[in-house]
Short mmCIF file of C-alpha atoms and ligand atoms in Angstrom, two decimals:
data_model
loop_
_atom_site.label_atom_id
_atom_site.label_comp_id
_atom_site.label_asym_id
_atom_site.label_seq_id
_atom_site.Cartn_x
_atom_site.Cartn_y
_atom_site.Cartn_z
CA MET A 1 160.27 81.04 -45.97
CA LYS A 2 156.57 80.22 -45.39
CA PRO A 3 154.45 77.83 -47.54
CA ALA A 4 151.81 79.17 -49.89
CA PRO A 5 148.20 78.49 -48.93
CA PHE A 6 146.81 74.95 -49.33
CA ALA A 7 143.76 72.99 -48.35
CA TYR A 8 144.36 70.39 -45.68
CA LEU A 9 142.63 67.02 -45.03
CA ARG A 10 143.49 64.57 -42.30
CA PRO A 11 141.49 61.52 -43.09
CA SER A 12 141.25 58.57 -40.67
CA ILE A 13 140.31 56.03 -43.42
CA LEU A 14 142.28 55.06 -46.50
CA GLU A 15 139.36 55.30 -48.98
CA GLU A 16 138.71 58.91 -47.94
CA ALA A 17 142.27 59.84 -48.53
CA LEU A 18 142.27 58.07 -51.94
CA ALA A 19 139.05 59.77 -52.96
CA ALA A 20 140.52 63.25 -52.05
CA LEU A 21 143.65 62.56 -54.04
CA ALA A 22 141.67 61.48 -56.99
CA GLY A 23 139.18 64.31 -56.83
CA THR A 24 141.50 67.19 -56.26
CA GLN A 25 143.89 68.39 -58.85
CA GLY A 26 147.30 69.38 -57.40
CA ALA A 27 146.66 67.37 -54.19
CA LYS A 28 149.73 65.84 -52.55
CA VAL A 29 150.36 63.25 -49.84
CA LEU A 30 151.92 64.48 -46.56
CA ALA A 31 153.81 61.74 -44.73
CA GLY A 32 156.69 62.61 -42.44
CA GLY A 33 157.15 66.01 -44.17
CA GLN A 34 160.89 65.88 -43.86
CA SER A 35 161.31 66.41 -47.54
CA LEU A 36 157.93 67.96 -48.45
CA VAL A 37 157.70 70.77 -45.74
CA PRO A 38 161.14 72.23 -46.65
CA LEU A 39 159.98 72.23 -50.35
CA LEU A 40 156.81 74.04 -49.31
CA SER A 41 158.68 76.48 -47.22
CA MET A 42 161.01 77.33 -49.98
CA ARG A 43 158.01 77.43 -52.36
CA LEU A 44 159.53 74.87 -54.61
CA ALA A 45 156.22 72.98 -54.30
CA ALA A 46 152.76 74.61 -54.06
CA PRO A 47 150.12 71.80 -53.84
CA SER A 48 146.51 72.81 -53.84
CA MET A 49 145.75 70.36 -51.03
CA LEU A 50 147.74 68.20 -48.60
CA VAL A 51 146.23 64.86 -47.70
CA ASP A 52 147.89 64.15 -44.39
CA ILE A 53 148.11 60.26 -44.00
CA ASN A 54 149.43 60.43 -40.39
CA ALA A 55 145.99 59.53 -38.85
CA LEU A 56 145.43 56.51 -41.15
CA PRO A 57 145.20 53.23 -39.16
CA ASP A 58 147.45 50.12 -39.57
CA LEU A 59 150.26 51.71 -41.65
CA ASP A 60 152.99 52.00 -38.96
CA HIS A 61 154.06 48.32 -39.07
CA VAL A 62 157.55 46.83 -39.68
CA THR A 63 157.08 43.11 -40.04
CA SER A 64 159.70 40.61 -40.93
CA ASP A 65 159.57 36.90 -41.89
CA ASP A 66 161.77 34.51 -44.05
CA ASP A 67 160.60 36.38 -47.20
CA GLY A 68 161.68 39.84 -46.14
CA VAL A 69 160.67 43.01 -44.36
CA ARG A 70 157.32 44.77 -44.94
CA VAL A 71 157.46 48.52 -43.96
CA GLY A 72 154.18 50.42 -43.72
CA ALA A 73 153.77 53.98 -45.01
CA LEU A 74 153.71 55.40 -41.48
CA ALA A 75 156.80 53.55 -40.09
CA ARG A 76 159.48 56.06 -39.35
CA HIS A 77 162.98 55.53 -40.39
CA ALA A 78 163.73 55.26 -36.59
CA ASP A 79 161.18 52.47 -36.30
CA VAL A 80 162.66 50.47 -39.10
CA LEU A 81 166.24 51.03 -37.70
CA ALA A 82 165.13 49.80 -34.17
CA SER A 83 163.54 46.68 -35.51
CA SER A 84 165.64 43.74 -34.68
CA GLY A 85 163.51 41.52 -36.80
CA ALA A 86 164.22 43.70 -39.89
CA ALA A 87 167.95 43.77 -39.04
CA ALA A 88 167.98 39.90 -38.85
CA ALA A 89 166.04 39.38 -42.11
CA GLN A 90 167.84 42.10 -44.25
CA PRO A 91 171.00 43.64 -42.55
CA LEU A 92 171.33 46.18 -45.29
CA LEU A 93 168.35 48.10 -44.02
CA ALA A 94 169.98 49.13 -40.73
CA MET A 95 173.44 49.57 -42.46
CA ALA A 96 171.98 52.16 -44.75
CA LEU A 97 169.40 53.68 -42.46
CA SER A 98 171.98 54.74 -39.84
CA HIS A 99 173.28 57.02 -42.68
CA VAL A 100 169.87 58.51 -43.44
CA ALA A 101 169.94 62.08 -41.98
CA HIS A 102 170.17 62.61 -38.15
CA PRO A 103 168.09 60.76 -35.49
CA THR A 104 165.81 63.82 -35.12
CA ILE A 105 164.90 63.61 -38.86
CA ARG A 106 164.59 59.81 -38.66
CA ASN A 107 162.04 60.18 -35.83
CA ARG A 108 159.64 61.74 -38.29
CA GLY A 109 160.56 60.95 -41.70
CA THR A 110 159.17 57.66 -43.16
CA THR A 111 161.07 55.04 -45.15
CA VAL A 112 158.13 54.61 -47.64
CA GLY A 113 158.09 58.33 -48.12
CA SER A 114 161.90 58.42 -48.76
CA VAL A 115 161.52 55.71 -51.32
CA VAL A 116 158.75 57.41 -53.29
CA HIS A 117 160.40 60.85 -52.97
CA ALA A 118 163.03 59.14 -55.23
CA ASP A 119 165.92 61.36 -54.51
CA ALA A 120 169.15 59.98 -56.05
CA ALA A 121 170.93 61.44 -53.04
CA ALA A 122 168.81 59.26 -50.61
CA GLU A 123 169.84 55.83 -49.39
CA MET A 124 166.59 54.01 -49.36
CA PRO A 125 165.40 54.31 -53.01
CA MET A 126 168.76 52.67 -54.00
CA VAL A 127 168.43 50.02 -51.28
CA LEU A 128 165.04 49.08 -52.50
CA ARG A 129 166.36 48.82 -56.05
CA LEU A 130 169.49 46.85 -55.07
CA LEU A 131 167.33 44.39 -53.04
CA GLU A 132 164.92 44.12 -55.90
CA GLY A 133 162.09 44.90 -53.66
CA SER A 134 158.71 46.53 -54.42
CA VAL A 135 156.20 49.06 -53.39
CA ASP A 136 152.38 48.32 -52.85
CA VAL A 137 150.32 51.25 -53.92
CA ALA A 138 146.62 51.89 -53.46
CA SER A 139 144.20 54.30 -55.42
CA VAL A 140 140.53 54.55 -56.06
CA ARG A 141 141.26 52.07 -58.90
CA GLY A 142 142.39 49.40 -56.59
CA ARG A 143 145.89 48.09 -55.48
CA ARG A 144 148.94 47.21 -57.41
CA THR A 145 152.53 46.08 -56.70
CA VAL A 146 155.31 48.09 -58.42
CA PRO A 147 158.70 46.30 -58.56
CA ALA A 148 161.61 48.71 -57.73
CA ALA A 149 162.99 48.24 -61.27
CA GLU A 150 159.79 49.96 -62.61
CA LEU A 151 159.37 52.49 -59.89
CA PHE A 152 161.92 55.24 -60.65
CA ALA A 153 161.24 57.35 -63.67
CA GLY A 154 163.58 60.31 -63.32
CA PRO A 155 165.10 62.71 -60.83
CA LEU A 156 162.70 62.97 -57.97
CA GLU A 157 160.11 61.19 -60.12
CA THR A 158 158.28 57.71 -59.82
CA THR A 159 155.93 55.98 -62.05
CA LEU A 160 153.14 56.41 -59.42
CA ALA A 161 150.12 58.29 -60.47
CA HIS A 162 149.39 61.58 -58.64
CA ASP A 163 146.44 59.97 -56.83
CA GLU A 164 148.19 56.82 -55.67
CA ILE A 165 149.29 56.29 -52.03
CA ALA A 166 152.27 53.88 -51.46
CA VAL A 167 150.98 51.84 -48.47
CA GLU A 168 153.95 49.50 -48.01
CA ALA A 169 157.43 48.81 -49.25
CA PHE A 170 158.75 45.24 -49.37
CA PHE A 171 162.54 44.61 -48.77
CA PRO A 172 163.41 40.90 -49.66
CA ALA A 173 165.38 39.06 -47.09
CA LEU A 174 169.01 38.30 -47.58
CA GLY A 175 169.38 34.87 -49.09
CA PRO A 176 171.70 32.09 -47.75
CA GLY A 177 175.12 32.60 -49.26
CA ALA A 178 174.52 36.21 -49.85
CA GLY A 179 176.11 39.28 -48.19
CA VAL A 180 175.74 43.02 -48.16
CA ALA A 181 177.70 46.08 -47.38
CA PHE A 182 177.24 49.86 -47.27
CA GLN A 183 179.67 52.74 -47.13
CA GLU A 184 179.31 56.40 -47.89
CA ILE A 185 181.42 59.50 -47.78
CA ALA A 186 179.83 62.60 -46.30
CA ARG A 187 181.22 65.83 -44.95
CA ARG A 188 179.51 65.12 -41.60
CA HIS A 189 177.80 62.02 -40.34
CA GLY A 190 174.10 62.50 -41.11
CA ASP A 191 174.58 64.84 -44.10
CA TYR A 192 173.60 63.65 -47.60
CA ALA A 193 176.37 61.58 -49.01
CA LEU A 194 178.79 63.00 -51.62
CA VAL A 195 178.68 59.41 -52.82
CA GLY A 196 177.42 56.26 -51.25
CA ALA A 197 177.59 52.61 -52.40
CA ALA A 198 176.00 49.40 -51.31
CA ALA A 199 176.98 45.95 -52.57
CA HIS A 200 174.92 42.73 -52.77
CA VAL A 201 177.05 39.72 -53.44
CA GLU A 202 175.81 36.12 -53.89
CA THR A 203 178.25 33.24 -53.36
CA ASP A 204 178.38 29.46 -53.93
CA GLY A 205 181.25 28.12 -51.85
CA ASP A 206 184.20 30.31 -52.68
CA ALA A 207 182.86 31.47 -55.93
CA VAL A 208 180.98 34.69 -56.37
CA THR A 209 177.95 33.99 -58.55
CA ARG A 210 176.35 37.45 -58.74
CA ALA A 211 177.61 40.78 -57.71
CA ARG A 212 175.69 44.19 -57.93
CA VAL A 213 176.35 47.60 -56.51
CA GLY A 214 173.97 50.46 -55.99
CA TYR A 215 175.03 54.05 -55.86
CA VAL A 216 173.81 57.22 -54.02
CA SER A 217 174.50 60.64 -55.65
CA ALA A 218 176.47 59.18 -58.51
CA SER A 219 173.69 59.81 -61.10
CA ASP A 220 170.42 61.80 -61.03
CA VAL A 221 168.37 58.54 -60.32
CA PRO A 222 169.16 55.58 -58.07
CA VAL A 223 171.38 53.35 -60.17
CA VAL A 224 172.29 49.76 -59.55
CA VAL A 225 175.00 48.17 -61.70
CA ASP A 226 175.55 44.40 -62.24
CA VAL A 227 179.35 43.88 -61.91
CA THR A 228 179.38 40.14 -61.84
CA ASP A 229 181.56 39.79 -64.94
CA ALA A 230 184.07 42.30 -63.68
CA VAL A 231 184.29 40.55 -60.28
CA THR A 232 184.58 37.07 -61.64
CA ASP A 233 187.10 38.00 -64.27
CA PRO A 234 190.56 38.15 -62.60
CA ALA A 235 191.60 41.25 -64.87
CA GLY A 236 188.13 42.78 -64.46
CA ASP A 237 187.66 46.27 -62.90
CA PRO A 238 184.24 46.56 -61.19
CA ALA A 239 184.64 50.29 -60.53
CA ALA A 240 185.27 50.94 -64.22
CA ALA A 241 182.35 48.81 -65.06
CA ALA A 242 180.15 50.81 -62.85
CA LEU A 243 181.44 54.19 -63.89
CA ALA A 244 180.47 53.39 -67.44
CA GLU A 245 176.84 53.34 -66.29
CA LEU A 246 176.92 56.28 -63.89
CA GLU A 247 176.89 59.97 -64.61
CA PRO A 248 178.35 61.71 -61.56
CA ALA A 249 177.61 65.42 -61.61
CA GLY A 250 179.34 68.34 -60.00
CA ASP A 251 177.77 70.70 -57.52
CA ILE A 252 178.79 72.98 -54.59
CA HIS A 253 179.46 69.93 -52.49
CA ALA A 254 181.79 67.97 -54.80
CA SER A 255 183.04 68.11 -58.40
CA ALA A 256 182.02 65.45 -60.95
CA ALA A 257 185.71 64.17 -61.00
CA TYR A 258 185.72 63.86 -57.15
CA ARG A 259 182.44 61.93 -57.29
CA ALA A 260 183.82 59.61 -59.98
CA HIS A 261 186.96 59.19 -57.78
CA LEU A 262 184.71 58.12 -54.81
CA VAL A 263 183.00 55.58 -56.91
CA THR A 264 186.44 53.99 -57.72
CA VAL A 265 187.32 53.97 -54.06
CA LEU A 266 184.03 52.74 -52.63
CA THR A 267 183.21 50.12 -55.24
CA PRO A 268 185.93 47.65 -54.29
CA ARG A 269 185.51 48.39 -50.57
CA VAL A 270 181.86 47.45 -50.56
CA LEU A 271 182.34 44.45 -52.82
CA ALA A 272 185.06 43.18 -50.52
CA ASP A 273 182.91 43.71 -47.43
CA ALA A 274 179.82 42.18 -48.99
CA THR A 275 181.86 39.13 -50.17
CA ASP A 276 183.38 38.71 -46.52
CA HIS A 277 179.83 39.07 -45.18
CA ALA A 278 178.55 36.35 -47.53
CA ARG A 279 181.36 33.96 -46.61
CA ARG A 280 180.84 34.64 -42.88
CA ARG A 281 177.17 33.85 -43.18
CA ALA A 282 177.92 30.74 -45.11
CA GLY A 283 180.42 29.77 -42.36
CA GLU A 284 177.93 30.36 -39.55
CA ARG A 285 175.40 28.29 -41.47
CA SER A 286 177.68 25.19 -42.03
CA SER A 287 178.96 25.34 -38.39
CA ALA A 288 175.42 25.68 -36.95
CA MET C 1 145.81 80.81 -59.49
CA THR C 2 141.98 81.09 -59.28
CA SER C 3 140.02 83.47 -57.26
CA PRO C 4 141.83 84.00 -53.95
CA ALA C 5 139.23 82.81 -51.51
CA PRO C 6 139.83 83.73 -47.89
CA GLU C 7 142.21 81.18 -46.34
CA GLU C 8 140.45 78.47 -44.45
CA LEU C 9 141.39 78.39 -40.66
CA HIS C 10 141.53 75.32 -38.67
CA ASP C 11 140.90 74.96 -34.89
CA VAL C 12 143.74 73.00 -33.40
CA ARG C 13 144.10 71.79 -29.97
CA LEU C 14 147.82 71.68 -29.08
CA ARG C 15 149.02 69.94 -25.98
CA VAL C 16 152.21 71.66 -24.91
CA ASN C 17 154.09 71.03 -21.64
CA GLY C 18 151.02 69.58 -20.09
CA SER C 19 148.60 72.57 -20.96
CA VAL C 20 146.16 72.72 -23.66
CA HIS C 21 146.35 75.63 -26.25
CA GLU C 22 143.39 76.17 -28.54
CA VAL C 23 144.70 77.86 -31.58
CA ARG C 24 143.03 78.89 -34.95
CA VAL C 25 145.55 78.65 -37.69
CA PRO C 26 145.82 78.25 -41.53
CA ALA C 27 146.88 74.82 -42.65
CA ARG C 28 150.24 76.21 -43.79
CA ARG C 29 151.20 77.44 -40.13
CA LEU C 30 154.46 75.69 -39.24
CA LEU C 31 154.34 74.22 -35.74
CA SER C 32 157.35 76.28 -34.83
CA ASP C 33 155.38 79.40 -35.67
CA ALA C 34 152.31 78.21 -33.85
CA LEU C 35 154.31 77.59 -30.73
CA ARG C 36 155.95 81.01 -30.94
CA HIS C 37 153.12 83.20 -32.18
CA ASP C 38 149.97 81.42 -31.28
CA CYS C 39 151.03 79.99 -27.92
CA GLY C 40 153.53 82.61 -26.99
CA LEU C 41 156.20 80.08 -26.25
CA THR C 42 159.14 81.87 -27.81
CA GLY C 43 161.73 79.61 -26.16
CA THR C 44 161.62 77.54 -29.43
CA HIS C 45 163.99 79.27 -31.88
CA VAL C 46 163.74 79.36 -35.55
CA GLY C 47 166.99 79.39 -37.57
CA CYS C 48 166.99 77.85 -41.05
CA GLU C 49 163.36 76.78 -41.38
CA HIS C 50 164.35 73.77 -43.47
CA GLY C 51 165.34 71.12 -40.98
CA VAL C 52 169.13 71.69 -41.04
CA CYS C 53 170.07 73.72 -37.97
CA GLY C 54 168.09 72.08 -35.21
CA ALA C 55 167.21 75.28 -33.22
CA CYS C 56 163.61 74.53 -33.42
CA THR C 57 163.86 71.00 -32.01
CA ILE C 58 160.95 70.04 -29.66
CA LEU C 59 159.85 66.78 -28.23
CA VAL C 60 156.82 65.09 -29.78
CA ASP C 61 155.60 62.18 -27.69
CA GLY C 62 159.06 62.31 -26.15
CA ARG C 63 161.00 62.05 -29.33
CA PRO C 64 163.06 65.01 -30.78
CA VAL C 65 161.44 66.46 -33.85
CA ARG C 66 162.10 69.56 -35.97
CA SER C 67 159.11 71.84 -35.26
CA CYS C 68 159.81 73.78 -38.53
CA LEU C 69 159.06 70.63 -40.50
CA MET C 70 155.77 69.91 -38.92
CA LEU C 71 152.47 71.66 -39.61
CA ALA C 72 150.53 72.76 -36.53
CA VAL C 73 147.47 71.11 -37.99
CA SER C 74 149.23 67.75 -37.90
CA ALA C 75 150.19 68.11 -34.30
CA VAL C 76 146.73 67.45 -33.00
CA ASP C 77 147.22 64.08 -31.44
CA ALA C 78 150.70 64.81 -30.10
CA GLU C 79 152.12 65.47 -26.68
CA ILE C 80 154.52 68.34 -27.19
CA THR C 81 157.33 69.36 -24.91
CA THR C 82 159.25 72.68 -25.62
CA VAL C 83 162.26 74.00 -23.84
CA GLU C 84 159.96 75.72 -21.49
CA GLY C 85 158.77 72.42 -20.29
CA LEU C 86 162.08 71.02 -19.37
CA THR C 87 162.46 72.69 -16.06
CA GLU C 88 161.56 70.68 -12.88
CA PRO C 89 158.09 71.12 -11.50
CA ASP C 90 159.49 73.36 -8.83
CA GLY C 91 161.00 75.62 -11.33
CA SER C 92 164.65 74.53 -10.85
CA LEU C 93 166.83 73.62 -13.70
CA SER C 94 166.75 70.27 -15.20
CA PRO C 95 170.00 68.31 -15.26
CA VAL C 96 170.77 69.19 -18.89
CA GLN C 97 169.97 72.85 -18.26
CA GLN C 98 172.15 72.78 -15.06
CA ALA C 99 174.98 71.18 -16.98
CA PHE C 100 174.81 73.87 -19.75
CA SER C 101 175.20 76.47 -16.99
CA ASP C 102 178.03 74.58 -15.13
CA CYS C 103 180.07 73.95 -18.42
CA HIS C 104 179.29 77.19 -20.38
CA GLY C 105 177.57 75.27 -22.97
CA LEU C 106 176.08 78.34 -24.54
CA GLN C 107 177.19 81.78 -25.63
CA CYS C 108 174.53 83.61 -27.64
CA GLY C 109 172.01 81.02 -26.77
CA PHE C 110 170.23 80.99 -30.01
CA CYS C 111 170.88 77.37 -30.75
CA THR C 112 170.46 76.30 -27.02
CA PRO C 113 166.72 75.38 -26.95
CA GLY C 114 167.28 72.78 -29.72
CA PHE C 115 170.33 71.45 -27.91
CA LEU C 116 168.41 71.07 -24.55
CA THR C 117 165.54 69.24 -26.04
CA THR C 118 167.70 66.97 -28.12
CA ILE C 119 170.05 66.07 -25.25
CA THR C 120 167.15 65.63 -22.79
CA ALA C 121 165.72 62.97 -25.06
CA GLY C 122 169.02 61.44 -25.95
CA LEU C 123 170.07 60.95 -22.31
CA ARG C 124 166.70 59.19 -21.68
CA GLU C 125 167.83 56.64 -24.31
CA ASN C 126 171.46 56.45 -23.30
CA PRO C 127 171.90 57.85 -19.85
CA ASP C 128 175.69 57.19 -19.75
CA PRO C 129 177.11 58.21 -23.09
CA SER C 130 180.74 58.09 -24.06
CA GLU C 131 182.33 61.24 -25.52
CA ASP C 132 181.85 59.95 -29.03
CA GLU C 133 178.26 59.04 -28.31
CA ALA C 134 177.74 62.58 -26.81
CA ARG C 135 179.08 64.09 -30.09
CA GLU C 136 176.82 61.77 -32.20
CA MET C 137 173.88 62.82 -29.94
CA ILE C 138 174.27 66.50 -31.03
CA ALA C 139 175.48 65.92 -34.51
CA GLY C 140 172.17 67.22 -35.96
CA ASN C 141 172.32 70.59 -34.26
CA LEU C 142 174.32 73.62 -35.33
CA CYS C 143 175.96 76.14 -33.03
CA ARG C 144 177.81 79.12 -34.43
CA CYS C 145 179.42 80.29 -31.28
CA THR C 146 180.75 77.60 -28.88
CA GLY C 147 182.79 75.38 -31.14
CA TYR C 148 180.82 72.51 -29.58
CA GLN C 149 183.45 71.42 -27.09
CA ASN C 150 181.56 72.85 -24.09
CA ILE C 151 178.37 71.39 -25.46
CA VAL C 152 179.92 67.92 -25.43
CA ARG C 153 181.07 68.52 -21.94
CA SER C 154 177.58 69.60 -20.92
CA VAL C 155 176.17 66.29 -22.28
CA LEU C 156 178.67 64.38 -20.15
CA ARG C 157 178.05 66.60 -17.17
CA ALA C 158 174.26 66.31 -17.51
CA ALA C 159 174.68 62.46 -17.51
CA GLU C 160 176.68 62.76 -14.28
CA ILE C 161 174.04 65.03 -12.63
CA GLY C 162 171.30 62.55 -13.82
CA ALA C 163 173.33 59.62 -12.22
CA GLU C 164 173.90 61.54 -8.98
CA GLY C 165 170.25 62.33 -8.53
CA PRO C 166 168.56 65.72 -7.68
CA ALA C 167 170.20 66.01 -4.17
CA SER C 168 173.58 66.87 -5.58
CA ARG C 169 172.51 69.76 -7.68
CA SER C 170 173.68 73.17 -6.81
CA THR C 171 170.85 74.68 -4.83
CA ASP C 172 171.45 78.30 -5.26
CA VAL C 173 170.60 78.60 -9.02
CA ASP C 174 168.12 80.93 -10.34
CA GLY C 175 165.64 78.52 -11.89
CA GLY C 176 164.46 80.96 -14.61
CA GLY C 177 161.66 78.42 -15.46
CA GLU C 178 158.14 79.38 -16.00
CA ASP C 179 155.65 78.87 -13.28
CA ARG C 180 153.29 76.07 -14.33
C1 FAD I 1 168.18 68.14 -42.54
C2 FAD I 1 167.80 66.91 -43.33
C3 FAD I 1 168.76 65.85 -43.70
C4 FAD I 1 168.33 64.80 -44.48
N1 FAD I 1 169.28 63.93 -44.84
C5 FAD I 1 168.84 62.84 -45.53
C6 FAD I 1 169.86 61.83 -45.87
O1 FAD I 1 171.03 61.93 -45.55
N2 FAD I 1 169.38 60.73 -46.67
C7 FAD I 1 168.06 60.60 -47.01
O2 FAD I 1 167.79 59.58 -47.63
N3 FAD I 1 167.14 61.47 -46.68
C8 FAD I 1 167.53 62.62 -45.96
N4 FAD I 1 166.53 63.51 -45.65
C9 FAD I 1 165.14 63.27 -46.03
C10 FAD I 1 164.34 62.31 -45.20
O3 FAD I 1 164.82 61.03 -45.29
C11 FAD I 1 162.83 62.22 -45.48
O4 FAD I 1 162.22 61.67 -44.41
C12 FAD I 1 162.34 61.41 -46.61
O5 FAD I 1 163.05 61.82 -47.79
C13 FAD I 1 160.86 61.71 -46.93
O6 FAD I 1 160.11 60.99 -46.08
P1 FAD I 1 158.83 61.79 -45.40
O7 FAD I 1 157.98 60.69 -44.75
O8 FAD I 1 159.34 62.87 -44.65
O9 FAD I 1 158.00 62.28 -46.72
P2 FAD I 1 157.26 63.69 -47.05
O10 FAD I 1 158.27 64.78 -46.91
O11 FAD I 1 156.03 63.80 -46.33
O12 FAD I 1 156.99 63.50 -48.59
C14 FAD I 1 158.01 63.38 -49.55
C15 FAD I 1 157.35 63.20 -50.95
O13 FAD I 1 156.94 61.91 -51.03
C16 FAD I 1 155.41 61.91 -51.19
N5 FAD I 1 154.99 60.78 -50.34
C17 FAD I 1 155.43 60.65 -49.01
N6 FAD I 1 154.75 59.38 -48.54
C18 FAD I 1 153.96 59.00 -49.53
C19 FAD I 1 153.20 57.78 -49.74
N7 FAD I 1 152.96 56.97 -48.72
N8 FAD I 1 152.49 57.68 -50.86
C20 FAD I 1 152.70 58.58 -51.84
N9 FAD I 1 153.48 59.64 -51.84
C21 FAD I 1 154.10 59.86 -50.70
C22 FAD I 1 155.00 63.24 -50.85
O14 FAD I 1 153.78 63.70 -51.58
C23 FAD I 1 156.15 64.12 -51.17
O15 FAD I 1 156.11 64.46 -52.47
C24 FAD I 1 166.91 64.65 -44.80
C25 FAD I 1 165.99 65.53 -44.44
C26 FAD I 1 166.33 66.74 -43.69
C27 FAD I 1 165.37 67.68 -43.36
S1 FES I 2 164.67 76.07 -37.83
FE1 FES I 2 164.04 74.05 -37.76
S2 FES I 2 165.86 73.09 -38.12
FE2 FES I 2 166.50 75.09 -38.38
S1 FES I 3 175.49 79.64 -28.52
FE1 FES I 3 175.32 80.96 -30.16
S2 FES I 3 174.66 79.64 -31.84
FE2 FES I 3 175.12 78.28 -30.19
#
């Protein structure tokens, strides 16, 4: 259980990191290492070089305003979870982050690293998709913004080029009249979820105008399903609508049938919670 | 694989428990191994080597972190505390160590260094945890012996000792800490 040899660079300016990634075949970014180092130790990954971004300046921010929350590439899960500004602008962040691993892992693992690691069993890639956020990436060719809908290409795979560094993730703020909820089933708190679900519901008065649910570990990529029709139709079945677009798989932790069952249980729960949340927020606004 | 050039070594200055250790390591040296083999601090234990068991937990700038998931070369700017650094300056047991002794919070002791570091940091953040919070504090660490009940008791006892202050601690304990 030891990594294979690799070259190592710990640049203190972004341009140097980008040049090293562009100029070295098989080079990889090292952020918090909470996913990459186990892969190295198990020799499931053998990069030729690691470009450690932990000494780069000005990347550890968590800034919030009316538009949303901007999370720098070196902000740890724990920093985002502790940010009261982030919790106020987009409550789903803290709801989901408290389920990401254990506090010890959250002290080191970065939220941006988790997003670009693109694990379908991870909470934050799904959250970015559900919230219709984006990631800012840099390379020797310049900067670009990748919307979440265009980020995830396959299991553990994004559309980022091998020499691009994700410098910031943007999670939009929760709009007026909208509500969110998150629930997951895991064997122990802090373990990867057997299945997790987050809902984002928009309301106008008593009416639901849009309802979407994102799923963790219910397909091999982060999936978000629009269930507005099933929610607004009195005879509709949002969980069945969701299952039609999911492909739960079986493994040593749970069978495919059990995962499908959890989708059926969690979908109505998170939709009800998010709808309540939206109405409470609307109530607070009108009484304020 | 191209021609296997001799592996490059990096000179790394590690600051551990207030002392400086100059080590020469390949980039792939895990911090857990650097502490144990290069610094001779074998109090940090290595169980799973992929982040799951918590035996290797150390404090990096005061926060608990898995040392098996950090490279020694990335620890250059960090202030590291291992289990050896938890004892009081006079060599007596810290409140958490004393509580483990009082409550039989260990059996084989393999997992103990990771629990001690995790709980030390946890109590700094929450000095008066409820039983549920004590369980939550240790949820990321595995123990194959105790069944956890006495570890939960140790967390609560350590909080008590911390609140009472140093005077109330039993005085006749064998500190067992390293002279520093
Ligand atoms: C015991 C344990 C339990 C865990 N449980 C959970 C869980 O329940 N839920 C969950 O979501 N996660 C869990 N994780 C994973 C954790 O959230 C990781 O922190 C996260 O997935 C990766 O972030 P990182 O900063 O550690 O990235 P790293 O491990 O450093 O990198 C991961 C990958 O992303 C790339 N990368 C990282 N940052 C960038 C960047 N800025 N630009 C370009 N590429 C980048 C790397 O090259 C690498 O391929 C767990 C981890 C452990 C060890
Ligand atoms: S040895 Fe590091 S967590 Fe198990
Ligand atoms: S005391 Fe033996 S593993 Fe915990």
